[in-house]
PDB file of C-alpha atoms in Angstrom:
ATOM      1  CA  UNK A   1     122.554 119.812  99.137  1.00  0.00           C
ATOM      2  CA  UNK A   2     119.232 120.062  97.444  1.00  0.00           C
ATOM      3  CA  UNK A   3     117.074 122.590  99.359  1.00  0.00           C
ATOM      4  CA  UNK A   4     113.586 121.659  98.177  1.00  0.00           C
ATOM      5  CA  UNK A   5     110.801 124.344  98.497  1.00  0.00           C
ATOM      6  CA  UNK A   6     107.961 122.717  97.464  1.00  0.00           C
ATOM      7  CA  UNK A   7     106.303 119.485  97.040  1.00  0.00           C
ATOM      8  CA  UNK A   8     103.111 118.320  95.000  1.00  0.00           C
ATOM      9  CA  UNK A   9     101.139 114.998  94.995  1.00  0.00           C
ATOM     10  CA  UNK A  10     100.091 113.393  91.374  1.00  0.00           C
ATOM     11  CA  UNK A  11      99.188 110.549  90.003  1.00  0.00           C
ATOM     12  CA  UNK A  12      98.668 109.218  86.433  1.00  0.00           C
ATOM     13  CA  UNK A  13      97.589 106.120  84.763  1.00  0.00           C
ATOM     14  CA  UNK A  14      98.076 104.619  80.894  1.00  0.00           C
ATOM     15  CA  UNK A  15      98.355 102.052  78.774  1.00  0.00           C
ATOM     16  CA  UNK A  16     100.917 101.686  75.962  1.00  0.00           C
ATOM     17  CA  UNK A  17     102.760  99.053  73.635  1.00  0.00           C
ATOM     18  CA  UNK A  18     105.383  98.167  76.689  1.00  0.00           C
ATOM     19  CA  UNK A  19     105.234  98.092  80.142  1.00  0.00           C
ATOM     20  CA  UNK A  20     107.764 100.429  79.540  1.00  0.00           C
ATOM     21  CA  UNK A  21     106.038 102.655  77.477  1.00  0.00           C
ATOM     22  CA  UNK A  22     102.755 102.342  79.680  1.00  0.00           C
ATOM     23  CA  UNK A  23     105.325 103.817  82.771  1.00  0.00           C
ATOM     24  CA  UNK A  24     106.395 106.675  80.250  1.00  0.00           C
ATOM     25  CA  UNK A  25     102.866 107.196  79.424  1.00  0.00           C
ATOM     26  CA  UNK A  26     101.958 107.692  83.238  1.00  0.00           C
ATOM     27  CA  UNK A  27     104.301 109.783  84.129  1.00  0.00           C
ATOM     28  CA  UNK A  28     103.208 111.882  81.271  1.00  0.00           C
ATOM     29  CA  UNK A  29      99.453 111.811  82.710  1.00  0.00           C
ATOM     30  CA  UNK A  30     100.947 112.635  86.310  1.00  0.00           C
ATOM     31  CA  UNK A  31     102.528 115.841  84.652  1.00  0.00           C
ATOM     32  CA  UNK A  32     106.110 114.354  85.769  1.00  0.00           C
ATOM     33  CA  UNK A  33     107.256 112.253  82.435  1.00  0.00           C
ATOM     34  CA  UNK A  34     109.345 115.220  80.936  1.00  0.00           C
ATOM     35  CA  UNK A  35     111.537 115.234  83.821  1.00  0.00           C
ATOM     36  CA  UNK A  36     114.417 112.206  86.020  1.00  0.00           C
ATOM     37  CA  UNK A  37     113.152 111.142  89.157  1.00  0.00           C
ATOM     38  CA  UNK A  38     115.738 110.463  91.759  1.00  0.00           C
ATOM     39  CA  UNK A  39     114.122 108.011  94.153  1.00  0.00           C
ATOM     40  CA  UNK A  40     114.260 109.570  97.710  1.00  0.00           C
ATOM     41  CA  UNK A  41     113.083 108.091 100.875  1.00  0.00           C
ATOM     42  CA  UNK A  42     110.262 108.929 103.046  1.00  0.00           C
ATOM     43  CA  UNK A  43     110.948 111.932 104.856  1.00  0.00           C
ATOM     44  CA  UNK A  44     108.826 115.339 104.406  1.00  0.00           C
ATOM     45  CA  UNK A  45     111.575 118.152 105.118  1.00  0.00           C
ATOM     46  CA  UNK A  46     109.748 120.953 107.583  1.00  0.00           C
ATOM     47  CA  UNK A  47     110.283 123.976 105.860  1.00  0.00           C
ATOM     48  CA  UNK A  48     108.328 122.321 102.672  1.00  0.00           C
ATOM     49  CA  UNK A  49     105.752 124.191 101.151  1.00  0.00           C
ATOM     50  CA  UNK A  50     102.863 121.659  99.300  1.00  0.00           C
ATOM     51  CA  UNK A  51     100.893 122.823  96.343  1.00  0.00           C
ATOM     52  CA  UNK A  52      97.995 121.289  94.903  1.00  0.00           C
ATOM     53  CA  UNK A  53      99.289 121.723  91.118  1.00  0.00           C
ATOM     54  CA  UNK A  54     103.039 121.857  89.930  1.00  0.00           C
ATOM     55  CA  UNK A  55     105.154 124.739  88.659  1.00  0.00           C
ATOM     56  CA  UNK A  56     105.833 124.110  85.130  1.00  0.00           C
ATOM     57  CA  UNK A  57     109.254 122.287  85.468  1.00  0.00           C
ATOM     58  CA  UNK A  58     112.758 122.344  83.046  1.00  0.00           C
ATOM     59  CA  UNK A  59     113.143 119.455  80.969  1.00  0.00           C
ATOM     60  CA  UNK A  60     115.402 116.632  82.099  1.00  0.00           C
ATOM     61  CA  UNK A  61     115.938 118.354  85.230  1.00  0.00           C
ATOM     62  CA  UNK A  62     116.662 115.684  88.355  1.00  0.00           C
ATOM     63  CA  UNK A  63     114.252 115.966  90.592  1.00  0.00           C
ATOM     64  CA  UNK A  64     114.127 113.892  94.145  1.00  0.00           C
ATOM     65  CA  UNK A  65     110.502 111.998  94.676  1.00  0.00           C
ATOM     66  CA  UNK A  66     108.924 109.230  96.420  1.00  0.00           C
ATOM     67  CA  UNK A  67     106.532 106.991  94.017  1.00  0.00           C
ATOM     68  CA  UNK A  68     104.644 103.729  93.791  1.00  0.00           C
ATOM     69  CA  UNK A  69     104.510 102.579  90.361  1.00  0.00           C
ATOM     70  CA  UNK A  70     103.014  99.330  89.129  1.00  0.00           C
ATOM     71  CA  UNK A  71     102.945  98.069  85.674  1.00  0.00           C
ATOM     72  CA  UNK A  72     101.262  94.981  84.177  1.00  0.00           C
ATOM     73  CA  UNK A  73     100.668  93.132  80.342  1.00  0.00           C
ATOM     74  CA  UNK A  74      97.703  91.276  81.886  1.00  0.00           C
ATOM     75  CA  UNK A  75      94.378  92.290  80.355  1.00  0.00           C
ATOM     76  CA  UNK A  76      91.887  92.389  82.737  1.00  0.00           C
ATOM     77  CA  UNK A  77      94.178  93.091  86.187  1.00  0.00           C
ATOM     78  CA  UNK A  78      93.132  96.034  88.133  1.00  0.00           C
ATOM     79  CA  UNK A  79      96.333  97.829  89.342  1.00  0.00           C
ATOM     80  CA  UNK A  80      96.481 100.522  91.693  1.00  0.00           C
ATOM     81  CA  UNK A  81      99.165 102.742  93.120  1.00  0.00           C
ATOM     82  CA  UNK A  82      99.019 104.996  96.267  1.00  0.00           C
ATOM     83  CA  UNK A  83     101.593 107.843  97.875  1.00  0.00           C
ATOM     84  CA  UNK A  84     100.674 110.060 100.894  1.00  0.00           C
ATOM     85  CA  UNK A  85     102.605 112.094 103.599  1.00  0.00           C
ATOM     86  CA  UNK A  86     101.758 112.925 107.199  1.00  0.00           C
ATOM     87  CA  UNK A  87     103.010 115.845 109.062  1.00  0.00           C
ATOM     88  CA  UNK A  88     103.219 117.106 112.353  1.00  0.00           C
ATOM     89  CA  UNK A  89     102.210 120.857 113.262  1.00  0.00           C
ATOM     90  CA  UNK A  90     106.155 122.018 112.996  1.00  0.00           C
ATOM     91  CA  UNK A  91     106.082 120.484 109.203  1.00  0.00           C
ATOM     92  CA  UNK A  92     108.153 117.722 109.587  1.00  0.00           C
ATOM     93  CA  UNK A  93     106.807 114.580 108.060  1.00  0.00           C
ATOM     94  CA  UNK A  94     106.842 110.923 106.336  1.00  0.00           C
ATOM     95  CA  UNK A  95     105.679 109.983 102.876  1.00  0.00           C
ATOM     96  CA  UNK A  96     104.609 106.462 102.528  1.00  0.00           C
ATOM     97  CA  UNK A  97     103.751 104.549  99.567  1.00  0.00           C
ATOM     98  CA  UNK A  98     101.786 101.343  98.595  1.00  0.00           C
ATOM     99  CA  UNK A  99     101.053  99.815  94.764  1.00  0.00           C
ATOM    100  CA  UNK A 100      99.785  96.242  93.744  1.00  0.00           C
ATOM    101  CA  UNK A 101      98.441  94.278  91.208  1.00  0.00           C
ATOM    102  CA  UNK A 102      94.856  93.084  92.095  1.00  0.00           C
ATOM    103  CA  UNK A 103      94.352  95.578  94.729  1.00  0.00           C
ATOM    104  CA  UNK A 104      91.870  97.957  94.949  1.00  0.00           C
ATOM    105  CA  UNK A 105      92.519 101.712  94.852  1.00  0.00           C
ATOM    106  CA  UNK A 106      90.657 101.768  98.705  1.00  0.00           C
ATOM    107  CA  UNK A 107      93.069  99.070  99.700  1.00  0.00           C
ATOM    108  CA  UNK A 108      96.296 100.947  98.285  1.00  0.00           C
ATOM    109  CA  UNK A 109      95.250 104.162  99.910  1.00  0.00           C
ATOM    110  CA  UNK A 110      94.096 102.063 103.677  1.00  0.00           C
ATOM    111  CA  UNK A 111      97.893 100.856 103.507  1.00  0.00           C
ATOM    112  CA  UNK A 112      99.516 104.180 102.742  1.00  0.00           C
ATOM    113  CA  UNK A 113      97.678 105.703 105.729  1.00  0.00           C
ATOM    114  CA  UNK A 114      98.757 102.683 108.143  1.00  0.00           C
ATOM    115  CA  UNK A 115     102.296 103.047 107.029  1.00  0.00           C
ATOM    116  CA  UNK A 116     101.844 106.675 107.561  1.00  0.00           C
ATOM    117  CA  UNK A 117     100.852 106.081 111.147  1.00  0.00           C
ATOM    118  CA  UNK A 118     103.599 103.199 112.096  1.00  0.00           C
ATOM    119  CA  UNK A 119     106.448 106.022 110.630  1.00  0.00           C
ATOM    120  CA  UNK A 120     105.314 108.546 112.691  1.00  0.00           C
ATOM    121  CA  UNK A 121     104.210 106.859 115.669  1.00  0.00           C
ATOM    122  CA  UNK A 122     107.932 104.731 115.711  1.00  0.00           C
ATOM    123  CA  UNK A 123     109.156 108.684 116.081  1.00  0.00           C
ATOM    124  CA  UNK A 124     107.088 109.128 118.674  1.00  0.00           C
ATOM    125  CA  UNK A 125     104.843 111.259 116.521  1.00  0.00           C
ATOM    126  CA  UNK A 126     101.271 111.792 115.374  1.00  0.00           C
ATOM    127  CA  UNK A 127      99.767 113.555 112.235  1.00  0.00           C
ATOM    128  CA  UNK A 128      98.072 116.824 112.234  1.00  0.00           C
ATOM    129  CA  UNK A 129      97.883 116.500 109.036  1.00  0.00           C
ATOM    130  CA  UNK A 130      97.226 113.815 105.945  1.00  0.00           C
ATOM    131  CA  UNK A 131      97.190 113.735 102.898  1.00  0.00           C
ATOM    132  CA  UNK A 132      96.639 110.739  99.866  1.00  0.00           C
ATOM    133  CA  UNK A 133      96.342 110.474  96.061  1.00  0.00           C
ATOM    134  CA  UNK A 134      95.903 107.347  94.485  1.00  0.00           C
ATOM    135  CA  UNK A 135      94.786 105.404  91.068  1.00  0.00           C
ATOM    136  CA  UNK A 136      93.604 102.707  90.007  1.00  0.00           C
ATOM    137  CA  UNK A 137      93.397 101.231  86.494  1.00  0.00           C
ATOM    138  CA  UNK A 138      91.881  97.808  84.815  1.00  0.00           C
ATOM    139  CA  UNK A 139      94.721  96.709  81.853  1.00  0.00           C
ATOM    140  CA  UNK A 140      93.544  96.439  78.347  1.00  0.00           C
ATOM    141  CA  UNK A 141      96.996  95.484  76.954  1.00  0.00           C
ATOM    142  CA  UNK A 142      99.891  97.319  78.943  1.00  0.00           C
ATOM    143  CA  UNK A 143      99.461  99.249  81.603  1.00  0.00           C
ATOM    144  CA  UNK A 144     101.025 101.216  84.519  1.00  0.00           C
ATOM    145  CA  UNK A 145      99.907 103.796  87.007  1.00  0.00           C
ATOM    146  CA  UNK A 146     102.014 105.364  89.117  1.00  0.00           C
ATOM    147  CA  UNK A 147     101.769 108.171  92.468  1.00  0.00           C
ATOM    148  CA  UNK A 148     104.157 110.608  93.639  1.00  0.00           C
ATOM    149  CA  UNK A 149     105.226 112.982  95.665  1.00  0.00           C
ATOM    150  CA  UNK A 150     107.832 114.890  93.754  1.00  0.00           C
ATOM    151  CA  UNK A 151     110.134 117.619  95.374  1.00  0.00           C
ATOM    152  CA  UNK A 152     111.096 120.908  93.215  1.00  0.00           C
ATOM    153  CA  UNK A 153     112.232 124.577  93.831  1.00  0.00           C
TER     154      UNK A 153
END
């Protein structure tokens, strides 16, 4: 069982030759492109420390996160991507995440917050604490942005 310690919140955004390339390229930006992300689901563990910047991290290690990523070869398109996490006093949390093409990045980060709100209050919960990153981006050629919340020790 992985036993995170700490969490951090980025978010990138780039263009490149490929959608698939503009995704590399944002993860690069985010500070996260060097390593796998294993796709988690939405639950803040209590005992999780959160850090504004991240430890430098091993290459090609596996690391758990929650993202939004959105990608697009449609000059012009604003795309935007949103993650956030709410937290009760005792630590444990959610981490919700929102993306679209031809939102905004205000609408993205209203939608993480709601979903942030529904989680908790279904648990019978409410936030003493929030917290959102987003981006936004208009596509030249090919573009993706992405926003995480990545897990690491």
């Amino acid at each position: 069982m992985f036993d995170p310690k700490f969490a951090c919140l980025v978010c990138g955004a780039a263009e490149g030759e490929t959608e698939l390339n503009a995704f590399d390229n944002a993860l690069l930006e985010a500070g996260i492109g060097d390593i796998n992300l294993v796709k988690v689901s939405s639950i803040m563990p209590p005992n999780v420390k959160v850090v504004e910047k991240l430890n430098p991290l091993p290459k090609g290690a596996f690391l758990p996160v929650v993202y939004a990523a959105v990608s697009s070869s449609n000059p012009g398109a604003i795309i935007s991507a949103a993650v956030g996490f709410g937290r009760c006093q005792d630590g444990f949390g959610v981490i919700m995440e929102d993306g679209g093409m031809g939102k905004s990045e205000e609408e993205v980060r209203k939608e993480v917050e709601r979903k942030i709100e529904f989680a908790l209050a279904r648990r019978g919960l409410r936030p003493d604490e929030v917290r959102i990153v987003s981006v936004s981006w208009q596509v030249k050629k090919c573009a993706s942005v992405v926003a995480a919340c990545i897990f690491f020790e």
